[in-house]
Tab-separated table of C-alpha atoms in Angstrom:
chain	number	residue	atom	x	y	z
A	14	MET	CA	0.053	-4.036	-35.032
A	15	LYS	CA	2.732	-2.138	-33.071
A	16	ASN	CA	2.225	-1.225	-29.351
A	17	LYS	CA	2.313	2.497	-28.585
A	18	ALA	CA	3.246	3.986	-25.287
A	19	TYR	CA	2.356	7.472	-24.053
A	20	LYS	CA	4.235	9.327	-21.269
A	21	TYR	CA	2.403	11.852	-19.385
A	22	ARG	CA	3.480	14.160	-16.573
A	23	ILE	CA	0.709	15.358	-14.232
A	24	TYR	CA	0.828	18.221	-11.759
A	25	PRO	CA	-1.639	17.617	-8.911
A	26	THR	CA	-3.204	20.552	-6.841
A	27	ALA	CA	-2.275	21.190	-3.343
A	28	GLU	CA	-5.194	19.290	-2.162
A	29	GLN	CA	-4.481	16.326	-4.374
A	30	LYS	CA	-0.808	16.315	-3.189
A	31	GLN	CA	-2.014	16.439	0.491
A	32	LEU	CA	-4.502	13.357	-0.367
A	33	LEU	CA	-1.807	11.400	-1.824
A	34	ALA	CA	0.707	12.143	0.911
A	35	GLN	CA	-1.986	11.057	3.403
A	36	ILE	CA	-2.599	7.753	1.516
A	37	PHE	CA	1.213	6.928	1.345
A	38	GLY	CA	1.701	7.856	5.089
A	39	CYS	CA	-1.058	5.474	5.930
A	40	VAL	CA	0.157	2.884	3.793
A	41	ARG	CA	3.730	3.311	5.234
A	42	VAL	CA	2.164	3.026	8.947
A	43	ILE	CA	0.133	0.062	7.982
A	44	SER	CA	2.845	-1.879	6.357
A	45	ASN	CA	5.364	-1.153	9.146
A	46	ASN	CA	2.865	-1.999	12.045
A	47	LEU	CA	2.048	-5.339	10.135
A	48	LEU	CA	5.710	-6.238	9.623
A	49	ASP	CA	6.423	-5.620	13.281
A	50	TRP	CA	3.269	-7.535	14.332
A	51	ARG	CA	4.359	-10.474	12.090
A	52	ASN	CA	7.730	-10.580	13.446
A	53	LYS	CA	6.371	-10.406	17.026
A	54	GLU	CA	3.860	-13.217	16.419
A	55	TYR	CA	6.280	-15.493	14.834
A	56	SER	CA	9.158	-15.069	17.340
A	57	LEU	CA	6.799	-15.441	20.328
A	58	ASN	CA	4.308	-17.993	19.260
A	59	ARG	CA	5.805	-19.425	15.930
A	60	ASN	CA	2.430	-18.380	14.235
A	61	LYS	CA	2.511	-17.528	10.564
A	62	ILE	CA	0.238	-14.526	9.616
A	63	ASN	CA	-1.714	-14.843	6.353
A	64	TYR	CA	-4.032	-12.361	4.590
A	65	THR	CA	-7.053	-12.995	6.580
A	66	LYS	CA	-5.313	-12.522	9.955
A	67	SER	CA	-3.800	-9.449	8.767
A	68	SER	CA	-6.993	-8.040	7.560
A	69	ALA	CA	-8.667	-8.820	10.880
A	70	HIS	CA	-5.656	-6.964	12.589
A	71	LEU	CA	-6.245	-3.997	10.336
A	72	THR	CA	-9.889	-3.818	11.446
A	73	GLU	CA	-8.601	-3.857	15.050
A	74	LEU	CA	-6.219	-0.963	14.393
A	75	LYS	CA	-8.798	1.061	12.880
A	76	ASN	CA	-11.243	0.593	15.810
A	77	GLN	CA	-8.535	1.824	18.337
A	78	GLU	CA	-8.670	5.544	19.216
A	79	GLN	CA	-5.025	6.172	18.421
A	80	PHE	CA	-5.258	4.850	14.894
A	81	SER	CA	-8.842	6.187	14.063
A	82	TRP	CA	-7.118	8.536	11.385
A	83	LEU	CA	-6.895	5.379	9.139
A	84	ASN	CA	-10.551	5.699	8.513
A	85	ASP	CA	-9.967	9.010	6.661
A	86	VAL	CA	-8.415	7.358	3.669
A	87	SER	CA	-9.783	4.608	1.341
A	88	SER	CA	-9.607	1.049	2.754
A	89	VAL	CA	-8.579	-0.056	-0.780
A	90	ALA	CA	-5.057	1.354	-0.344
A	91	LEU	CA	-4.740	-0.211	2.982
A	92	GLN	CA	-5.997	-3.541	1.779
A	93	GLN	CA	-3.599	-3.558	-1.177
A	94	THR	CA	-0.997	-3.114	1.355
A	95	LEU	CA	-1.776	-6.139	3.184
A	96	ARG	CA	-1.891	-8.308	-0.144
A	97	SER	CA	1.543	-6.884	-1.074
A	98	GLN	CA	3.068	-7.728	2.104
A	99	ASP	CA	1.312	-11.268	2.030
A	100	ALA	CA	2.858	-11.600	-1.537
A	101	THR	CA	6.277	-10.526	-0.568
A	102	PHE	CA	6.381	-13.156	2.307
A	103	SER	CA	5.233	-15.729	0.048
A	104	ASN	CA	8.114	-14.826	-2.237
A	105	PHE	CA	10.491	-14.625	0.635
A	106	PHE	CA	9.687	-18.167	1.830
A	107	ALA	CA	9.861	-19.480	-1.745
A	108	LYS	CA	13.274	-17.978	-1.937
A	109	ARG	CA	12.324	-15.506	-4.682
A	110	ALA	CA	12.827	-12.373	-2.633
A	111	LYS	CA	14.569	-10.801	0.228
A	112	TYR	CA	12.892	-10.383	3.733
A	113	PRO	CA	10.472	-7.449	3.632
A	114	ARG	CA	12.069	-3.984	4.833
A	115	VAL	CA	10.570	-1.326	6.842
A	116	LEU	CA	9.254	1.455	4.768
A	117	ASN	CA	10.485	5.144	5.701
A	118	ILE	CA	9.159	8.064	4.005
A	119	VAL	CA	11.930	8.350	1.410
A	120	ALA	CA	11.406	4.641	0.372
A	121	ILE	CA	7.761	4.998	0.147
A	122	GLY	CA	8.317	8.047	-1.936
A	123	ASP	CA	10.576	6.446	-4.375
A	124	ASP	CA	8.782	3.002	-4.528
A	125	LEU	CA	7.186	3.392	-8.026
A	126	SER	CA	5.556	0.082	-7.979
A	127	GLN	CA	3.767	0.870	-4.777
A	128	ALA	CA	2.670	4.142	-6.567
A	129	ARG	CA	1.447	2.297	-9.542
A	130	GLN	CA	-0.460	-0.294	-7.456
A	131	LEU	CA	-2.122	2.580	-5.483
A	132	ALA	CA	-2.911	4.407	-8.696
A	133	TYR	CA	-4.377	1.299	-10.318
A	134	GLN	CA	-6.382	0.136	-7.434
A	135	GLN	CA	-7.648	3.266	-5.862
A	136	LEU	CA	-7.564	6.094	-8.466
A	137	LYS	CA	-9.049	4.470	-11.422
A	138	GLN	CA	-10.201	8.335	-12.493
A	139	ILE	CA	-8.353	11.144	-11.434
A	140	GLU	CA	-9.690	14.753	-11.479
A	141	PHE	CA	-7.087	17.263	-12.602
A	142	ALA	CA	-8.326	20.769	-13.297
A	143	GLY	CA	-11.819	19.793	-13.507
A	144	CYS	CA	-11.332	16.958	-16.137
A	145	TYR	CA	-11.290	13.247	-15.401
A	146	TYR	CA	-8.559	11.153	-16.749
A	147	ARG	CA	-8.714	7.211	-16.758
A	148	CYS	CA	-5.459	5.753	-15.156
A	149	ASP	CA	-4.442	2.715	-17.309
A	150	ILE	CA	-0.960	2.147	-15.354
A	151	GLY	CA	0.575	-1.371	-15.867
A	152	VAL	CA	1.492	-3.134	-12.628
């Protein structure tokens, strides 16, 4: 049996573009904030941060008034950011990857794997032009 692949190009509406931009922006802020927090904790206290601690830190951030806008997006994307960064650090310490970098707007927009993970985790069904499409995107 042969495997087939289909390539689709989708054109989101203005509202959908805004939602995706908001999700990517929140992911970028959380990733950068968490990376900075991990660096400070390790340099000051020699504490290694795992997923559980980072999840608690995310909850603290979302409860702060200056980060209350994080509650406007789905928590799935934010939790996936924590898992991704935890895996990145595990790979770094196992010498399989470089040290995690700070994400800027261009990097998050060009990072296809991040977009695939978000699409897979959060947008299993996407509505375009009144029709629902199932996303089966390989990660």
